[in-house]
């Protein structure tokens, strides 16, 4: 069961307390900057993780300004579309509402713990850029690398990025895509249950995406796994990560 740390209480809570009960995710983003994108990315990961567990989800975006541009930037980052903010109090009879917002707040940005009604708050720490921060179009020149760089940091810790961090992420992504393309040429094998369990244990523990990435690194070099099992493991994990790890399938060896 996916559990998230509720910033309002400091306690872990089930993300879907009613088995397969409808869950609403409200993403509270302010402005048009990397931190707002990180909030939306966290909401996207929550949706994907819940759906992998069989829980139906619907999402709302609350963005007081720059909403069209923010939605466009989110699309580039492989974040699924959000519904328009509306009278969410009416709801659809959902069993749980989860708020995702920047925390701690600064200068009135983000969402205070008691704001927007009941439901746990999944806190997202800000993105900090070393030196002069480039514009979003520049940051999104390689959106998959930016997504991987953000996934590599626990969401409740500041993500300190610079050009070198994005280059490392791009290099890791290129290596994985080449490897996946090579593994795909071998007979397919199921994801080993111990590996599947490690992946789920990681992402169900407060969306521990760095833990998920560590499992993939272990799988890449595990001597007892076939290439077909490695391929299926990466394809399975990419349902959550959305890094397009199969991008190079069919390319020349």
PDB file of N, CA and C in Angstrom, residues 8-57:
ATOM      1  N   UNK A   8       1.157  17.893   7.281  1.00  0.00           N
ATOM      2  CA  UNK A   8       0.310  18.552   8.278  1.00  0.00           C
ATOM      3  C   UNK A   8       0.474  17.923   9.661  1.00  0.00           C
ATOM      4  N   UNK A   9       0.754  16.627   9.701  1.00  0.00           N
ATOM      5  CA  UNK A   9       0.851  15.915  10.978  1.00  0.00           C
ATOM      6  C   UNK A   9       2.226  15.336  11.239  1.00  0.00           C
ATOM      7  N   UNK A  10       3.041  15.211  10.192  1.00  0.00           N
ATOM      8  CA  UNK A  10       4.337  14.571  10.337  1.00  0.00           C
ATOM      9  C   UNK A  10       4.249  13.057  10.404  1.00  0.00           C
ATOM     10  N   UNK A  11       3.070  12.488  10.098  1.00  0.00           N
ATOM     11  CA  UNK A  11       2.873  11.051  10.185  1.00  0.00           C
ATOM     12  C   UNK A  11       2.609  10.460   8.796  1.00  0.00           C
ATOM     13  N   UNK A  12       3.071   9.223   8.558  1.00  0.00           N
ATOM     14  CA  UNK A  12       2.734   8.554   7.290  1.00  0.00           C
ATOM     15  C   UNK A  12       1.277   8.117   7.288  1.00  0.00           C
ATOM     16  N   UNK A  13       0.626   8.280   6.138  1.00  0.00           N
ATOM     17  CA  UNK A  13      -0.775   7.894   6.010  1.00  0.00           C
ATOM     18  C   UNK A  13      -0.964   7.148   4.688  1.00  0.00           C
ATOM     19  N   UNK A  14      -1.974   6.278   4.614  1.00  0.00           N
ATOM     20  CA  UNK A  14      -2.252   5.605   3.334  1.00  0.00           C
ATOM     21  C   UNK A  14      -2.713   6.624   2.291  1.00  0.00           C
ATOM     22  N   UNK A  15      -2.180   6.489   1.096  1.00  0.00           N
ATOM     23  CA  UNK A  15      -2.605   7.387   0.017  1.00  0.00           C
ATOM     24  C   UNK A  15      -3.995   7.030  -0.475  1.00  0.00           C
ATOM     25  N   UNK A  16      -4.397   5.794  -0.304  1.00  0.00           N
ATOM     26  CA  UNK A  16      -5.733   5.343  -0.706  1.00  0.00           C
ATOM     27  C   UNK A  16      -6.287   4.470   0.409  1.00  0.00           C
ATOM     28  N   UNK A  17      -6.878   5.080   1.450  1.00  0.00           N
ATOM     29  CA  UNK A  17      -7.343   4.294   2.600  1.00  0.00           C
ATOM     30  C   UNK A  17      -8.448   3.311   2.271  1.00  0.00           C
ATOM     31  N   UNK A  18      -9.286   3.634   1.285  1.00  0.00           N
ATOM     32  CA  UNK A  18     -10.324   2.710   0.844  1.00  0.00           C
ATOM     33  C   UNK A  18      -9.803   1.954  -0.375  1.00  0.00           C
ATOM     34  N   UNK A  19      -9.739   0.650  -0.285  1.00  0.00           N
ATOM     35  CA  UNK A  19      -9.165  -0.135  -1.375  1.00  0.00           C
ATOM     36  C   UNK A  19      -9.902   0.163  -2.680  1.00  0.00           C
ATOM     37  N   UNK A  20      -9.129   0.603  -3.649  1.00  0.00           N
ATOM     38  CA  UNK A  20      -9.639   0.947  -4.976  1.00  0.00           C
ATOM     39  C   UNK A  20     -10.686   2.057  -4.931  1.00  0.00           C
ATOM     40  N   UNK A  21     -10.693   2.837  -3.831  1.00  0.00           N
ATOM     41  CA  UNK A  21     -11.600   3.965  -3.754  1.00  0.00           C
ATOM     42  C   UNK A  21     -11.058   5.156  -4.516  1.00  0.00           C
ATOM     43  N   UNK A  22     -11.933   5.921  -5.126  1.00  0.00           N
ATOM     44  CA  UNK A  22     -11.522   7.075  -5.918  1.00  0.00           C
ATOM     45  C   UNK A  22     -10.716   8.058  -5.064  1.00  0.00           C
ATOM     46  N   UNK A  23      -9.584   8.483  -5.585  1.00  0.00           N
ATOM     47  CA  UNK A  23      -8.711   9.429  -4.897  1.00  0.00           C
ATOM     48  C   UNK A  23      -8.524  10.665  -5.771  1.00  0.00           C
ATOM     49  N   UNK A  24      -8.636  11.848  -5.157  1.00  0.00           N
ATOM     50  CA  UNK A  24      -8.418  13.098  -5.879  1.00  0.00           C
ATOM     51  C   UNK A  24      -7.077  13.678  -5.477  1.00  0.00           C
ATOM     52  N   UNK A  25      -6.289  14.074  -6.479  1.00  0.00           N
ATOM     53  CA  UNK A  25      -5.004  14.724  -6.262  1.00  0.00           C
ATOM     54  C   UNK A  25      -5.159  16.189  -6.638  1.00  0.00           C
ATOM     55  N   UNK A  26      -4.882  17.085  -5.699  1.00  0.00           N
ATOM     56  CA  UNK A  26      -4.912  18.523  -5.975  1.00  0.00           C
ATOM     57  C   UNK A  26      -3.487  19.057  -5.955  1.00  0.00           C
ATOM     58  N   UNK A  27      -3.028  19.534  -7.099  1.00  0.00           N
ATOM     59  CA  UNK A  27      -1.693  20.124  -7.203  1.00  0.00           C
ATOM     60  C   UNK A  27      -1.824  21.631  -7.082  1.00  0.00           C
ATOM     61  N   UNK A  28      -1.128  22.212  -6.107  1.00  0.00           N
ATOM     62  CA  UNK A  28      -1.179  23.651  -5.851  1.00  0.00           C
ATOM     63  C   UNK A  28       0.152  24.254  -6.321  1.00  0.00           C
ATOM     64  N   UNK A  29       0.119  24.891  -7.470  1.00  0.00           N
ATOM     65  CA  UNK A  29       1.336  25.460  -8.045  1.00  0.00           C
ATOM     66  C   UNK A  29       1.164  26.950  -8.214  1.00  0.00           C
ATOM     67  N   UNK A  30       2.198  27.691  -7.886  1.00  0.00           N
ATOM     68  CA  UNK A  30       2.147  29.153  -7.986  1.00  0.00           C
ATOM     69  C   UNK A  30       3.287  29.627  -8.861  1.00  0.00           C
ATOM     70  N   UNK A  31       2.944  30.346  -9.920  1.00  0.00           N
ATOM     71  CA  UNK A  31       3.971  30.894 -10.785  1.00  0.00           C
ATOM     72  C   UNK A  31       4.417  29.896 -11.841  1.00  0.00           C
ATOM     73  N   UNK A  32       5.457  30.269 -12.530  1.00  0.00           N
ATOM     74  CA  UNK A  32       5.989  29.468 -13.627  1.00  0.00           C
ATOM     75  C   UNK A  32       7.483  29.320 -13.395  1.00  0.00           C
ATOM     76  N   UNK A  33       7.870  28.294 -12.656  1.00  0.00           N
ATOM     77  CA  UNK A  33       9.275  28.097 -12.315  1.00  0.00           C
ATOM     78  C   UNK A  33       9.523  26.618 -12.062  1.00  0.00           C
ATOM     79  N   UNK A  34      10.779  26.206 -11.896  1.00  0.00           N
ATOM     80  CA  UNK A  34      11.068  24.781 -11.695  1.00  0.00           C
ATOM     81  C   UNK A  34      10.407  24.183 -10.462  1.00  0.00           C
ATOM     82  N   UNK A  35      10.216  24.974  -9.404  1.00  0.00           N
ATOM     83  CA  UNK A  35       9.555  24.432  -8.216  1.00  0.00           C
ATOM     84  C   UNK A  35       8.102  24.087  -8.514  1.00  0.00           C
ATOM     85  N   UNK A  36       7.409  24.956  -9.253  1.00  0.00           N
ATOM     86  CA  UNK A  36       6.029  24.652  -9.647  1.00  0.00           C
ATOM     87  C   UNK A  36       5.980  23.372 -10.478  1.00  0.00           C
ATOM     88  N   UNK A  37       6.947  23.196 -11.368  1.00  0.00           N
ATOM     89  CA  UNK A  37       6.999  21.969 -12.159  1.00  0.00           C
ATOM     90  C   UNK A  37       7.255  20.755 -11.270  1.00  0.00           C
ATOM     91  N   UNK A  38       8.063  20.933 -10.235  1.00  0.00           N
ATOM     92  CA  UNK A  38       8.323  19.813  -9.330  1.00  0.00           C
ATOM     93  C   UNK A  38       7.055  19.417  -8.569  1.00  0.00           C
ATOM     94  N   UNK A  39       6.239  20.397  -8.233  1.00  0.00           N
ATOM     95  CA  UNK A  39       4.954  20.100  -7.592  1.00  0.00           C
ATOM     96  C   UNK A  39       4.085  19.264  -8.531  1.00  0.00           C
ATOM     97  N   UNK A  40       3.990  19.680  -9.785  1.00  0.00           N
ATOM     98  CA  UNK A  40       3.182  18.941 -10.745  1.00  0.00           C
ATOM     99  C   UNK A  40       3.759  17.553 -11.006  1.00  0.00           C
ATOM    100  N   UNK A  41       5.090  17.453 -11.041  1.00  0.00           N
ATOM    101  CA  UNK A  41       5.733  16.157 -11.237  1.00  0.00           C
ATOM    102  C   UNK A  41       5.403  15.209 -10.087  1.00  0.00           C
ATOM    103  N   UNK A  42       5.416  15.717  -8.862  1.00  0.00           N
ATOM    104  CA  UNK A  42       5.083  14.883  -7.708  1.00  0.00           C
ATOM    105  C   UNK A  42       3.639  14.401  -7.788  1.00  0.00           C
ATOM    106  N   UNK A  43       2.732  15.284  -8.191  1.00  0.00           N
ATOM    107  CA  UNK A  43       1.338  14.877  -8.359  1.00  0.00           C
ATOM    108  C   UNK A  43       1.220  13.803  -9.438  1.00  0.00           C
ATOM    109  N   UNK A  44       1.959  13.965 -10.517  1.00  0.00           N
ATOM    110  CA  UNK A  44       1.943  12.986 -11.604  1.00  0.00           C
ATOM    111  C   UNK A  44       2.428  11.629 -11.113  1.00  0.00           C
ATOM    112  N   UNK A  45       3.475  11.613 -10.301  1.00  0.00           N
ATOM    113  CA  UNK A  45       3.996  10.364  -9.767  1.00  0.00           C
ATOM    114  C   UNK A  45       2.997   9.697  -8.830  1.00  0.00           C
ATOM    115  N   UNK A  46       2.314  10.511  -8.030  1.00  0.00           N
ATOM    116  CA  UNK A  46       1.266   9.961  -7.165  1.00  0.00           C
ATOM    117  C   UNK A  46       0.180   9.275  -7.987  1.00  0.00           C
ATOM    118  N   UNK A  47      -0.240   9.928  -9.052  1.00  0.00           N
ATOM    119  CA  UNK A  47      -1.266   9.360  -9.918  1.00  0.00           C
ATOM    120  C   UNK A  47      -0.796   8.028 -10.490  1.00  0.00           C
ATOM    121  N   UNK A  48       0.415   8.005 -11.015  1.00  0.00           N
ATOM    122  CA  UNK A  48       0.932   6.789 -11.647  1.00  0.00           C
ATOM    123  C   UNK A  48       1.075   5.653 -10.629  1.00  0.00           C
ATOM    124  N   UNK A  49       1.583   5.985  -9.436  1.00  0.00           N
ATOM    125  CA  UNK A  49       1.768   4.958  -8.417  1.00  0.00           C
ATOM    126  C   UNK A  49       0.427   4.394  -7.958  1.00  0.00           C
ATOM    127  N   UNK A  50      -0.566   5.260  -7.775  1.00  0.00           N
ATOM    128  CA  UNK A  50      -1.881   4.790  -7.362  1.00  0.00           C
ATOM    129  C   UNK A  50      -2.528   3.932  -8.447  1.00  0.00           C
ATOM    130  N   UNK A  51      -2.398   4.351  -9.690  1.00  0.00           N
ATOM    131  CA  UNK A  51      -2.989   3.572 -10.779  1.00  0.00           C
ATOM    132  C   UNK A  51      -2.328   2.211 -10.921  1.00  0.00           C
ATOM    133  N   UNK A  52      -1.014   2.132 -10.671  1.00  0.00           N
ATOM    134  CA  UNK A  52      -0.343   0.842 -10.718  1.00  0.00           C
ATOM    135  C   UNK A  52      -0.884  -0.101  -9.646  1.00  0.00           C
ATOM    136  N   UNK A  53      -1.409   0.473  -8.558  1.00  0.00           N
ATOM    137  CA  UNK A  53      -2.016  -0.331  -7.513  1.00  0.00           C
ATOM    138  C   UNK A  53      -3.497  -0.565  -7.709  1.00  0.00           C
ATOM    139  N   UNK A  54      -4.051  -0.091  -8.827  1.00  0.00           N
ATOM    140  CA  UNK A  54      -5.450  -0.321  -9.128  1.00  0.00           C
ATOM    141  C   UNK A  54      -6.407   0.709  -8.564  1.00  0.00           C
ATOM    142  N   UNK A  55      -5.885   1.866  -8.099  1.00  0.00           N
ATOM    143  CA  UNK A  55      -6.741   2.904  -7.515  1.00  0.00           C
ATOM    144  C   UNK A  55      -7.124   3.936  -8.569  1.00  0.00           C
ATOM    145  N   UNK A  56      -8.404   4.216  -8.774  1.00  0.00           N
ATOM    146  CA  UNK A  56      -8.807   5.275  -9.713  1.00  0.00           C
ATOM    147  C   UNK A  56      -8.492   6.647  -9.147  1.00  0.00           C
ATOM    148  N   UNK A  57      -8.028   7.545 -10.016  1.00  0.00           N
ATOM    149  CA  UNK A  57      -7.550   8.860  -9.582  1.00  0.00           C
ATOM    150  C   UNK A  57      -8.064   9.918 -10.535  1.00  0.00           C
TER     151      UNK A  57
END
